[in-house]
Coordinates of C-alpha atoms (C1' of nucleotides) in Angstrom, one line a residue:
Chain A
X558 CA 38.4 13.2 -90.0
X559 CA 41.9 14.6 -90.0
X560 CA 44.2 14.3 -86.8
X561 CA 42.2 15.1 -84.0
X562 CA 43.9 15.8 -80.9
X563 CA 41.9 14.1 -78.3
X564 CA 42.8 17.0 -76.0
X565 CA 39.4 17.0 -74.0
X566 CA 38.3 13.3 -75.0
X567 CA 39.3 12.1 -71.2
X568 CA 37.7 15.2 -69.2
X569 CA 34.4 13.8 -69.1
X570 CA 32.7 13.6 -65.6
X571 CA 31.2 10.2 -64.8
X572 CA 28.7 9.5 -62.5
X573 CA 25.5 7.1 -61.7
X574 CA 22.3 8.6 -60.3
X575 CA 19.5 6.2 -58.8
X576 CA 15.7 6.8 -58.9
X577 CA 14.0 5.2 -56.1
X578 CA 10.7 4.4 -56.6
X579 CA 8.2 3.7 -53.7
X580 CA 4.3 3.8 -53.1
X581 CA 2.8 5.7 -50.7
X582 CA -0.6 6.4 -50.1
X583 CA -1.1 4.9 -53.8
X584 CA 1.3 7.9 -55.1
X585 CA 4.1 6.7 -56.8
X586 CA 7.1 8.8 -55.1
X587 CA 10.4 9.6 -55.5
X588 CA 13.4 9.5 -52.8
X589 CA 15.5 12.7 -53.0
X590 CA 18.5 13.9 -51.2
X591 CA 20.0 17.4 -50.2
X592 CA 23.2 17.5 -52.1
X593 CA 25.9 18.3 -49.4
X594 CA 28.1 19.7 -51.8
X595 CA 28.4 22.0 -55.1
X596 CA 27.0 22.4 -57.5
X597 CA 23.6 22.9 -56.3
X598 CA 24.9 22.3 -52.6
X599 CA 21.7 21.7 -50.3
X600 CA 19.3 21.4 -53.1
X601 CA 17.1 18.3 -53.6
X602 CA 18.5 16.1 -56.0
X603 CA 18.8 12.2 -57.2
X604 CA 21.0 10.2 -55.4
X605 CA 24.0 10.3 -56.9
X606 CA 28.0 10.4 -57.5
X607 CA 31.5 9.3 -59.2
X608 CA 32.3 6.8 -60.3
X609 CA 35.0 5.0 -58.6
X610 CA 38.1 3.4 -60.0
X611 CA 37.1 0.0 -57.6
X612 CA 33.9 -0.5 -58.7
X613 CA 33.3 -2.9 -60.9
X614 CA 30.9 -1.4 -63.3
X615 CA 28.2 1.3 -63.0
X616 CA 26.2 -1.3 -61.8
X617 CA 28.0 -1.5 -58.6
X618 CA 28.7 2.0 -58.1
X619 CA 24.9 2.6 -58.1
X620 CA 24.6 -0.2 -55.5
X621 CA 27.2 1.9 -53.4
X622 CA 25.9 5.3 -54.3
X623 CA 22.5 4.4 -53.1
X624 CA 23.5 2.5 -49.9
X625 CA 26.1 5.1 -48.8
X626 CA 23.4 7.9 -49.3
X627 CA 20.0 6.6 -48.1
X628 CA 21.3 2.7 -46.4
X629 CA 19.0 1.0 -48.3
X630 CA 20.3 -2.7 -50.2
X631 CA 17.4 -2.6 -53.3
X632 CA 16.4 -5.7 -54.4
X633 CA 15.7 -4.5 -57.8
X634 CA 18.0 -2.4 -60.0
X635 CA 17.7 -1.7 -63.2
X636 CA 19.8 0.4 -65.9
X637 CA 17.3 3.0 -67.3
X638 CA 19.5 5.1 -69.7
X639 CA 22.6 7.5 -70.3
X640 CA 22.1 10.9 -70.2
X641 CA 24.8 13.3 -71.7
X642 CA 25.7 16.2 -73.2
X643 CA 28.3 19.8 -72.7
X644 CA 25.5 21.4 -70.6
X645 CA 23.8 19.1 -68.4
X646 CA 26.3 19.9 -65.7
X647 CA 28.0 23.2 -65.2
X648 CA 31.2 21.3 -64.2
X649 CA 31.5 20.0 -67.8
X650 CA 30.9 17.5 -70.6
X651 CA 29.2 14.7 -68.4
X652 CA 28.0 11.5 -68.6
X653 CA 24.8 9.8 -65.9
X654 CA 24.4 6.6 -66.5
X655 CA 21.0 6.5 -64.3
X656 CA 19.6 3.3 -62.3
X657 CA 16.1 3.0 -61.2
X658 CA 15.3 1.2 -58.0
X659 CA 12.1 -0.2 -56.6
X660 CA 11.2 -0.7 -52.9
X661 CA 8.5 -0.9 -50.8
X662 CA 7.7 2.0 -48.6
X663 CA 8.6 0.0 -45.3
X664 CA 12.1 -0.5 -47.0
X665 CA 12.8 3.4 -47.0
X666 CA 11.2 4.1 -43.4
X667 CA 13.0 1.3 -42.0
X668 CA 16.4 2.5 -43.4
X669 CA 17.2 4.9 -40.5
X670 CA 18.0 8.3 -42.9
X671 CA 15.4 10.4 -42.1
X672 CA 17.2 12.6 -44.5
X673 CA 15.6 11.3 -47.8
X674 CA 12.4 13.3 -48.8
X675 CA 9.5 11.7 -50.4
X676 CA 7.6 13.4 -53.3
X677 CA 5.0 12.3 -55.8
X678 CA 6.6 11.9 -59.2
X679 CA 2.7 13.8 -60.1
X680 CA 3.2 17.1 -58.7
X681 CA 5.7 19.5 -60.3
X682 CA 9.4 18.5 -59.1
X683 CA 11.5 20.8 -59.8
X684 CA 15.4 19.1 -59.5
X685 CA 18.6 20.3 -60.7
X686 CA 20.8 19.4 -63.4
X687 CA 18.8 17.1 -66.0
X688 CA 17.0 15.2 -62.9
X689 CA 13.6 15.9 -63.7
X690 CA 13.8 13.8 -67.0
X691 CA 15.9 11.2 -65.6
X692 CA 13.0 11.0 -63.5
X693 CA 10.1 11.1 -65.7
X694 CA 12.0 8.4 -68.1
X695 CA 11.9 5.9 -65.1
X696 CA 8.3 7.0 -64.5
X697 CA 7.6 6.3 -68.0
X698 CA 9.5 3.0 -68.3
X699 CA 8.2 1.5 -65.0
X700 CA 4.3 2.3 -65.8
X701 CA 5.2 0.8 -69.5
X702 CA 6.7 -2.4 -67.6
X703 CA 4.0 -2.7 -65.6
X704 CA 1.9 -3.4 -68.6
X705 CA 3.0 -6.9 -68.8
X706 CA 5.5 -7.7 -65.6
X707 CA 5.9 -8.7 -62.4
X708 CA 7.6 -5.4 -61.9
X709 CA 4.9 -3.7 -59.7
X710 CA 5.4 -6.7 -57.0
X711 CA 8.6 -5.1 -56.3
X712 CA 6.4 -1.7 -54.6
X713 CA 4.2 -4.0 -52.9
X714 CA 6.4 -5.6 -50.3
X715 CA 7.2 -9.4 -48.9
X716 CA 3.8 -9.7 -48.1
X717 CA 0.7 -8.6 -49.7
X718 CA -3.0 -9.6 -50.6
X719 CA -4.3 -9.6 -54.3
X720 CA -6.6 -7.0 -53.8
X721 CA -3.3 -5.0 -53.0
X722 CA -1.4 -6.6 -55.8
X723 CA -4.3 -5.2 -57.7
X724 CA -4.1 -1.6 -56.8
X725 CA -0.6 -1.4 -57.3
X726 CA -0.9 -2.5 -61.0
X727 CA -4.0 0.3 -60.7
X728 CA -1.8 2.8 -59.5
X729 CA 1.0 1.9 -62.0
X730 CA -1.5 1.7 -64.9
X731 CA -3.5 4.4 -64.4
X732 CA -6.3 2.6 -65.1
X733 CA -9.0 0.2 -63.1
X734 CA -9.0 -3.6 -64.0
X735 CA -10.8 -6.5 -63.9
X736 CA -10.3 -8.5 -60.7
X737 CA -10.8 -11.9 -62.3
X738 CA -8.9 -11.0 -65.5
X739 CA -6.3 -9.9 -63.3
X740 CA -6.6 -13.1 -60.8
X741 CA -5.9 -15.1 -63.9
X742 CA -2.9 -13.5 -65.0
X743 CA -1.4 -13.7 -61.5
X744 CA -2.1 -17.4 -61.5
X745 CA -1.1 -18.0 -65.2
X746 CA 2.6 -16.2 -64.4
X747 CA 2.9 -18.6 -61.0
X748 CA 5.6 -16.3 -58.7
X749 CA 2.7 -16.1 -56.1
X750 CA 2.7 -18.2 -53.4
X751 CA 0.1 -18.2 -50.5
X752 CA 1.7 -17.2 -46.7
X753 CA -0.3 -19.0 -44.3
X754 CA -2.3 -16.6 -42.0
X755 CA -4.5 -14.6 -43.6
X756 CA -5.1 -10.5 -43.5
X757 CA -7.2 -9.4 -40.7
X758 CA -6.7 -6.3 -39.3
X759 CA -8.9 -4.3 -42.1
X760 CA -12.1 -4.7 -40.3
X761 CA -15.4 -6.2 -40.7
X762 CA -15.1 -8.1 -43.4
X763 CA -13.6 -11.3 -44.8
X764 CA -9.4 -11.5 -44.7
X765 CA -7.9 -11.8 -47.5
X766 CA -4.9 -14.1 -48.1
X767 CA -1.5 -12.7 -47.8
X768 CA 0.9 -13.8 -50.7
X769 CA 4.6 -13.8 -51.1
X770 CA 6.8 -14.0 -54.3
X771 CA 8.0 -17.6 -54.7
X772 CA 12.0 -17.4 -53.9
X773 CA 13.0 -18.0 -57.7
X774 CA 11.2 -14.7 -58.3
X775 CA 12.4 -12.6 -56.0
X776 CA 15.3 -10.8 -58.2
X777 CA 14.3 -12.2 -61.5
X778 CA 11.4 -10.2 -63.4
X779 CA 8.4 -12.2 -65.5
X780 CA 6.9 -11.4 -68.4
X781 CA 3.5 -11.8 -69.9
X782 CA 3.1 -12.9 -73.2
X783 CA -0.1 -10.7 -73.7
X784 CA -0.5 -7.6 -71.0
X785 CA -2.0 -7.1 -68.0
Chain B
X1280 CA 32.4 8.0 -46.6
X1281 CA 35.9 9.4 -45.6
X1282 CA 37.6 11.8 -48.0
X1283 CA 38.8 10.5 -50.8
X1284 CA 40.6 11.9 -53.3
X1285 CA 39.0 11.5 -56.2
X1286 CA 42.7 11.2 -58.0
X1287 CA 41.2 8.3 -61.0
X1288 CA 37.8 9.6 -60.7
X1289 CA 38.5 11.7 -64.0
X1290 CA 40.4 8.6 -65.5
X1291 CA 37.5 6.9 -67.3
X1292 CA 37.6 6.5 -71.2
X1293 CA 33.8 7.6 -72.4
X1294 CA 33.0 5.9 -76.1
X1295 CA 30.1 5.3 -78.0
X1296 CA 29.6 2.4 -79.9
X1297 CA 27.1 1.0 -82.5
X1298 CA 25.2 -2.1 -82.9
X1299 CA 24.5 -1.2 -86.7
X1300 CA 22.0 -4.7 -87.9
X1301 CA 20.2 -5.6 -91.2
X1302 CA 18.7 -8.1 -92.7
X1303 CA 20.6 -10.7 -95.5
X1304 CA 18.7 -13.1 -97.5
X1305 CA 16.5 -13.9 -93.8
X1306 CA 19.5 -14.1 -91.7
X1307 CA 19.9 -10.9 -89.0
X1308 CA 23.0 -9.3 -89.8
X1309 CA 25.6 -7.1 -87.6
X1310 CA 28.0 -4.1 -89.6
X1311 CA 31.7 -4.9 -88.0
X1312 CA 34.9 -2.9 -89.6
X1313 CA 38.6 -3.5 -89.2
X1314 CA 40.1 -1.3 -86.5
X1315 CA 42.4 1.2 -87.6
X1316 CA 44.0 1.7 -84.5
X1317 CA 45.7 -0.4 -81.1
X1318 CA 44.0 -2.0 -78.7
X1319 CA 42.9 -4.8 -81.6
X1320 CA 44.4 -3.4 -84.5
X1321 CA 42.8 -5.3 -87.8
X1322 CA 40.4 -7.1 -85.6
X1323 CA 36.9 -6.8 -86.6
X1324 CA 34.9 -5.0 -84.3
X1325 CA 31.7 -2.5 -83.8
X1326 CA 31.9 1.1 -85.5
X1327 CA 32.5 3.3 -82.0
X1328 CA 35.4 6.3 -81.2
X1329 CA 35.7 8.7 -78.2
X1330 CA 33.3 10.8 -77.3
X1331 CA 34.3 14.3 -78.3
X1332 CA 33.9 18.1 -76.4
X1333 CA 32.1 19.1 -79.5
X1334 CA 29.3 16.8 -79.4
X1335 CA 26.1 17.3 -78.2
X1336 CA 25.3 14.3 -76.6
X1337 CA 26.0 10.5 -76.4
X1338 CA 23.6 10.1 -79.6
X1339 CA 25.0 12.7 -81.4
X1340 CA 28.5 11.0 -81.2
X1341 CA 27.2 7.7 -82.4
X1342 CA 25.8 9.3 -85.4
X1343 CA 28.7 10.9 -86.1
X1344 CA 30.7 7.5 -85.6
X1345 CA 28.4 5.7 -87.9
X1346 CA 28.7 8.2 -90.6
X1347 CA 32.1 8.9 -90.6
X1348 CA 33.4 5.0 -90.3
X1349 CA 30.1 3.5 -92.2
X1350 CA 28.6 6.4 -94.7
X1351 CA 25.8 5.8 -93.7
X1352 CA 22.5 7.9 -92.0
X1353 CA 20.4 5.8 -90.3
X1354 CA 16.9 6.5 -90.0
X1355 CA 16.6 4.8 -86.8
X1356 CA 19.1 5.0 -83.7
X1357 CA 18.1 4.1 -80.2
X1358 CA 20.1 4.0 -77.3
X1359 CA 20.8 0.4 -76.1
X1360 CA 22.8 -0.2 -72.7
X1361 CA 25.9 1.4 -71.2
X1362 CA 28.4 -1.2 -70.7
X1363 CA 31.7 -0.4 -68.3
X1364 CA 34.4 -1.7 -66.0
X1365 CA 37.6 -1.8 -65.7
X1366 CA 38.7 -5.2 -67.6
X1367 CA 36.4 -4.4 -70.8
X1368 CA 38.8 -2.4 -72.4
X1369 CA 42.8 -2.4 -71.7
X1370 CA 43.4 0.7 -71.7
X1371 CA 41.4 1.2 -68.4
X1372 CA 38.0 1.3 -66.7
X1373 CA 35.7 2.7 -69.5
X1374 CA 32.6 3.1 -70.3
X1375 CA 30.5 2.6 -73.8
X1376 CA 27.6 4.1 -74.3
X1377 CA 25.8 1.2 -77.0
X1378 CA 23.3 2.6 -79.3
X1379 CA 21.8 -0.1 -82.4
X1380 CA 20.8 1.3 -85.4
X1381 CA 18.6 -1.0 -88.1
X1382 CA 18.7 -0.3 -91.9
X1383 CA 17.6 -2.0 -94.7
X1384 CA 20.6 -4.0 -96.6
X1385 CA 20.1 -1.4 -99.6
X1386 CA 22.0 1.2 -97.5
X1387 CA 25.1 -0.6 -96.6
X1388 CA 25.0 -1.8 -100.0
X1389 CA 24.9 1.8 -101.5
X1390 CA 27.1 3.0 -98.6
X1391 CA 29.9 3.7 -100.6
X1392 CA 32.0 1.6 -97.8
X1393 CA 33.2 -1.6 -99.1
X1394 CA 35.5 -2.6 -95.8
X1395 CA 31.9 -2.6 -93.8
X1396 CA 31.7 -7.0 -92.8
X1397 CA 28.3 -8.4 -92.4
X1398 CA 28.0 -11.0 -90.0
X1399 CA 25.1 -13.8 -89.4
X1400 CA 23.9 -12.9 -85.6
X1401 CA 23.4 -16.1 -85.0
X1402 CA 27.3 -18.0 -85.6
X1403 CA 29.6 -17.6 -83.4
X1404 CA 31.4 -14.0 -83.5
X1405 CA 34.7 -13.7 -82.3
X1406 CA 34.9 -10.0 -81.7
X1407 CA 37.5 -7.9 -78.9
X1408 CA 36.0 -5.8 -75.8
X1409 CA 32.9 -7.1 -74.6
X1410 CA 31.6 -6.2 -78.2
X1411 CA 29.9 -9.9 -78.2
X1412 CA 27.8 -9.1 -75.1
X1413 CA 26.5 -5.5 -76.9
X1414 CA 25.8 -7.6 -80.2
X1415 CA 24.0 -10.0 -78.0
X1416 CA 22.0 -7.5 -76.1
X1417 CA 21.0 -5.5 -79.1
X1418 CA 20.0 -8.6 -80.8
X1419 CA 17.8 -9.4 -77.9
X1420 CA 15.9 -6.3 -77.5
X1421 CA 15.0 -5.6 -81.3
X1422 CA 13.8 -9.6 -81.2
X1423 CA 11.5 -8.6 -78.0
X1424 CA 10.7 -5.2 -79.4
X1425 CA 9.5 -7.3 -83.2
X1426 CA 6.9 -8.7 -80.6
X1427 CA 5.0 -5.4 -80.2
X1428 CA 6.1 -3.1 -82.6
X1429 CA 6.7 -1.2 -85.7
X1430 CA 10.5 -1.6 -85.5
X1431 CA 11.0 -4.3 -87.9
X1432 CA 10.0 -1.9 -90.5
X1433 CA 13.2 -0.2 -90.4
X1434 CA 15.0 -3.3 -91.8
X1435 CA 12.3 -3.6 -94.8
X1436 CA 13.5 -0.6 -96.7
X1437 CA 11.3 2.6 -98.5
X1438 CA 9.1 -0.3 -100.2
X1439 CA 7.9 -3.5 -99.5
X1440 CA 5.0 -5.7 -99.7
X1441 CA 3.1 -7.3 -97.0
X1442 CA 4.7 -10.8 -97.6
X1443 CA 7.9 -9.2 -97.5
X1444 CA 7.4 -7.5 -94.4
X1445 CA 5.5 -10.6 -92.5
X1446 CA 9.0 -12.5 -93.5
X1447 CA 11.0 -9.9 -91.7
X1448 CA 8.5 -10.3 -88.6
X1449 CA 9.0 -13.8 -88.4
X1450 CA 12.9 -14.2 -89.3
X1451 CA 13.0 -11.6 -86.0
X1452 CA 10.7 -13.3 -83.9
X1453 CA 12.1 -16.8 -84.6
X1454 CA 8.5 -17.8 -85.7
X1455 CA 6.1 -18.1 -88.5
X1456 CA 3.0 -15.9 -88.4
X1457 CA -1.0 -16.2 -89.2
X1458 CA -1.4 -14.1 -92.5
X1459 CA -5.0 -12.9 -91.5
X1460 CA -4.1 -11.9 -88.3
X1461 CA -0.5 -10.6 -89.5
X1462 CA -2.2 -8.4 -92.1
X1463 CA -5.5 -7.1 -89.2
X1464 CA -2.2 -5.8 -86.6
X1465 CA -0.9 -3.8 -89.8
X1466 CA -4.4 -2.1 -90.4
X1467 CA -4.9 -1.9 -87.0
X1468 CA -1.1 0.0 -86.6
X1469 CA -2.5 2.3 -89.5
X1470 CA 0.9 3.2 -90.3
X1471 CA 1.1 1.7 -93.8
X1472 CA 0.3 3.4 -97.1
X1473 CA 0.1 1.5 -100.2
X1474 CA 2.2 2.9 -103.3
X1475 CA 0.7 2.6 -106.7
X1476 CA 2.4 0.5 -108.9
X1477 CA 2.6 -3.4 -108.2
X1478 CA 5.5 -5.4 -107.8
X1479 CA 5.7 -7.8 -110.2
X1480 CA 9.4 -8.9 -111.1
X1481 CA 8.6 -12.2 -108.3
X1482 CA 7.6 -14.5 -111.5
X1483 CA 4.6 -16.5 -112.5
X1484 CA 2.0 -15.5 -110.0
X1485 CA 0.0 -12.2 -108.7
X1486 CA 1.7 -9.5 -107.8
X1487 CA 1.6 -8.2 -104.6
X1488 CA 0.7 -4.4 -103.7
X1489 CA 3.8 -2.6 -102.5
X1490 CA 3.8 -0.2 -99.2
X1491 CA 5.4 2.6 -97.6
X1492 CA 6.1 4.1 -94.1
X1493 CA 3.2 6.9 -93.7
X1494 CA 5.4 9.6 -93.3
X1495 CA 4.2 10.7 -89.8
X1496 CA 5.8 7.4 -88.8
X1497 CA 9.2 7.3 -91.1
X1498 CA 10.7 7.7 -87.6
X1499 CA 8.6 7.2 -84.7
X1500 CA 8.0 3.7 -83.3
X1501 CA 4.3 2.2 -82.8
X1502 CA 3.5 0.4 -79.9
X1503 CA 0.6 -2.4 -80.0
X1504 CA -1.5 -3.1 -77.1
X1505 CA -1.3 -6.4 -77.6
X1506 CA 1.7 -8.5 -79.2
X1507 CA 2.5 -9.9 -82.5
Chain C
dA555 C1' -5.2 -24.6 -118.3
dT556 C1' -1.7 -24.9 -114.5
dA557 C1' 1.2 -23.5 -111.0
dA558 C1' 2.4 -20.2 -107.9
dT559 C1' 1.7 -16.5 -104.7
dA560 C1' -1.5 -12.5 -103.2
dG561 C1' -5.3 -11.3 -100.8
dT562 C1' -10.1 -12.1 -98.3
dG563 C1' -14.3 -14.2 -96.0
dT564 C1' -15.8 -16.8 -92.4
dC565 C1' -15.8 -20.3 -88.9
dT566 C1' -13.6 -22.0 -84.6
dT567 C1' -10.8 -21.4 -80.6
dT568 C1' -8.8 -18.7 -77.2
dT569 C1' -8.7 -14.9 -74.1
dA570 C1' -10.6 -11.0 -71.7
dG571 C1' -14.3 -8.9 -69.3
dA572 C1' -19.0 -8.4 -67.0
dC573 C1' -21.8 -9.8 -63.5
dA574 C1' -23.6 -12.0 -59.9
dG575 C1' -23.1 -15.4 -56.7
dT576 C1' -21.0 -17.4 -52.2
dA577 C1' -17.6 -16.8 -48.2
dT578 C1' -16.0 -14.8 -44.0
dT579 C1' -15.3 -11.3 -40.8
dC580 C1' -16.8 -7.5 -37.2
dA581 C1' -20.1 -4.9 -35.0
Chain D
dT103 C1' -28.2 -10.1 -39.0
dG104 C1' -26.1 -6.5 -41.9
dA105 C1' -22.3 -4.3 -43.9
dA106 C1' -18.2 -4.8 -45.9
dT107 C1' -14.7 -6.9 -48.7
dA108 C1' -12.6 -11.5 -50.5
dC109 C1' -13.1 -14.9 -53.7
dT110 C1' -15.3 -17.8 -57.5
dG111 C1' -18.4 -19.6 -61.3
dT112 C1' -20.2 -18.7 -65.4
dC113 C1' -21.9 -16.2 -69.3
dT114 C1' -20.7 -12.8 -73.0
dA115 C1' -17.7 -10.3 -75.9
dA116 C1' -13.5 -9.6 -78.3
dA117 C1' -9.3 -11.2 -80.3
dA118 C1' -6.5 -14.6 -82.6
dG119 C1' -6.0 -18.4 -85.5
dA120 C1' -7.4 -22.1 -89.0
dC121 C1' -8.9 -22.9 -93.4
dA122 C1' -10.6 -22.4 -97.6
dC123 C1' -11.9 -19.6 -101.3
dT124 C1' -11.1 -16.0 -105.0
dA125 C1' -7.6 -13.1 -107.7
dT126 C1' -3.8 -12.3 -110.8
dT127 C1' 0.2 -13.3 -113.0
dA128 C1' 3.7 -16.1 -116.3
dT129 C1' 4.2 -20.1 -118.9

DNA sequence: ATAATAGTGTCTTTTAGACAGTATTCA
DNA sequence: TGAATACTGTCTAAAAGACACTATTAT
């Protein structure tokens, strides 16, 4: 209440971290970098850094973080949270604001930095600094957006088939659906549009038809008014 | 990717600030105060203030903000957005941490605060920073999060009878709502208890049975499966 | 008694899910 | 032709909504 100083007020570290979130093998993963510098030099971690005085928000410095680090242009990007506090890094009172980032696995292998390590966001991660709950918040906000968005068609590629579509959300979801109930929600949000040439390389059995997010979806999310 | 120096890295102004909202005679309402200080001396503006070395976290300073500038302790604080760049505030690239907070109109009333403004949400607001995008944004999630939630429930005080709190659903959700199925979503939420004693002052009809919070969810949120 | 709002029972409509059928491919 | 998966039609079950009826109060 009475004068404060504001002696430490400005020595607050700022910096963006990104979780990139693939499928593979229908495990949802996580991309994670050696840091190549301290703290925690050559440990796993989130990509991350500063802040720069030319960005133009946090925004864009996670855009630059995450291309810099792993050469990968997202096409989804999303602000999960800010996580703060005296302890969370031993360089000082520090401020994340963390970004979560969805791709398709092709995305990540075609990005030519052998450098970023996969792991399942199901097994035990252990990451430094808060990164393990920056993690499991982006876990647990993308499997709650899944409920009742078009965010799982982000993880499934430019081109997929509904039964993929399908196992996506399953994966997501953790949980089996129904293939018609599901059918009709795909057709009731209309994003999907049919690529001609169908799906044949799966073997003996009838193709299934590849699909494609119509171009006004392709950055813009759509929501259900009732889930699944 | 060369070195840089880092030299304004540490240059960023870290702030909190809070979306405080309640609900006036059906109309959404957002707490503004005076500023005290330059940039915008006078102007009306959201309660926020520096981050200080003694806080805990980001939430921790916004509930000291709140009770320092307001009075007031909320019952429910959730983070919102971080909002940054270097044109928000003139002083320099900064960054604000949002957090909304809803209470019922009692508390601001008995806040012991008389300089706190309310403000309809919905006429134009004239306010400095980019304090009219946070309004905006706060406003918009708590009208998505009415959909599917307990949240409105914060705004509707200790007591309140069903009528009461359907009114509050549908001033939020910008719609008016089937009673039957209004009143099956609260039994379903189990998470009202009724309090005995009717409330009667309304005039020349039946009273209507007043309710409480169960205290296992005074402050913890419940999700429905499906909206409304 | 009347007016006004609270609260409930029940029927109709809408939405979700189960299930089985047809379709198409490869071996 | 059989096995495998894609896709669809249709019936059933569950949820949401409409509507009307009863309940309780003040005047």
């Amino acid at each position: 209440m009475a004068g404060r100083t504001g002696a430490k007020v400005d020595q607050i570290i700022c910096t963006v971290d990104v979780v990139l979130l693939t499928l593979k093998e229908d495990q949802l993963m996580v991309a994670l970098l050696k840091r190549n510098r301290e703290p925690y030099k050559n440990v796993l971690a989130l990509p991350g850094g500063y802040i720069h005085a030319e960005d133009m928000d946090a925004r864009d410095a996670a855009l630059r973080v995450l291309k810099d680090k792993t050469g990968i242009d997202t096409p989804y990007l999303e602000q999960l949270a800010t996580f703060s506090g005296p302890a969370r890094d031993p360089r000082g009172w520090s401020v994340s604001i963390a970004y979560y980032a969805l791709v398709s696995i092709d995305v990540i292998e075609k990005s030519g930095h052998p450098d970023v390590a996969l792991k399942s966001v199901d097994q035990p991660l252990n990451l430094p600094f808060d990164h393990k709950t920056i993690v499991d918040t982006a876990v647990a906000r993308l499997r709650s957006k899944s409920q009742y968005s078009s965010l799982p068609c982000y993880l499934a590629g430019e081109n997929f088939t509904l039964p993929q579509l399908q196992r996506v959300y399953e994966v997501l979801m953790g949980e089996s659906l129904n293939k018609v109930s599901f059918r009709r929600k795909m057709t009731e949000m209309d994003m999907l549009e049919p690529v001609e040439g169908a799906f044949t390389s799966t073997g003996a059995h009838r193709p299934a038809q590849l699909y494609q997010l119509k171009p006004e979806f392709r950055r813009q999310l759509t929501l259900l008014e009732r889930g699944l």
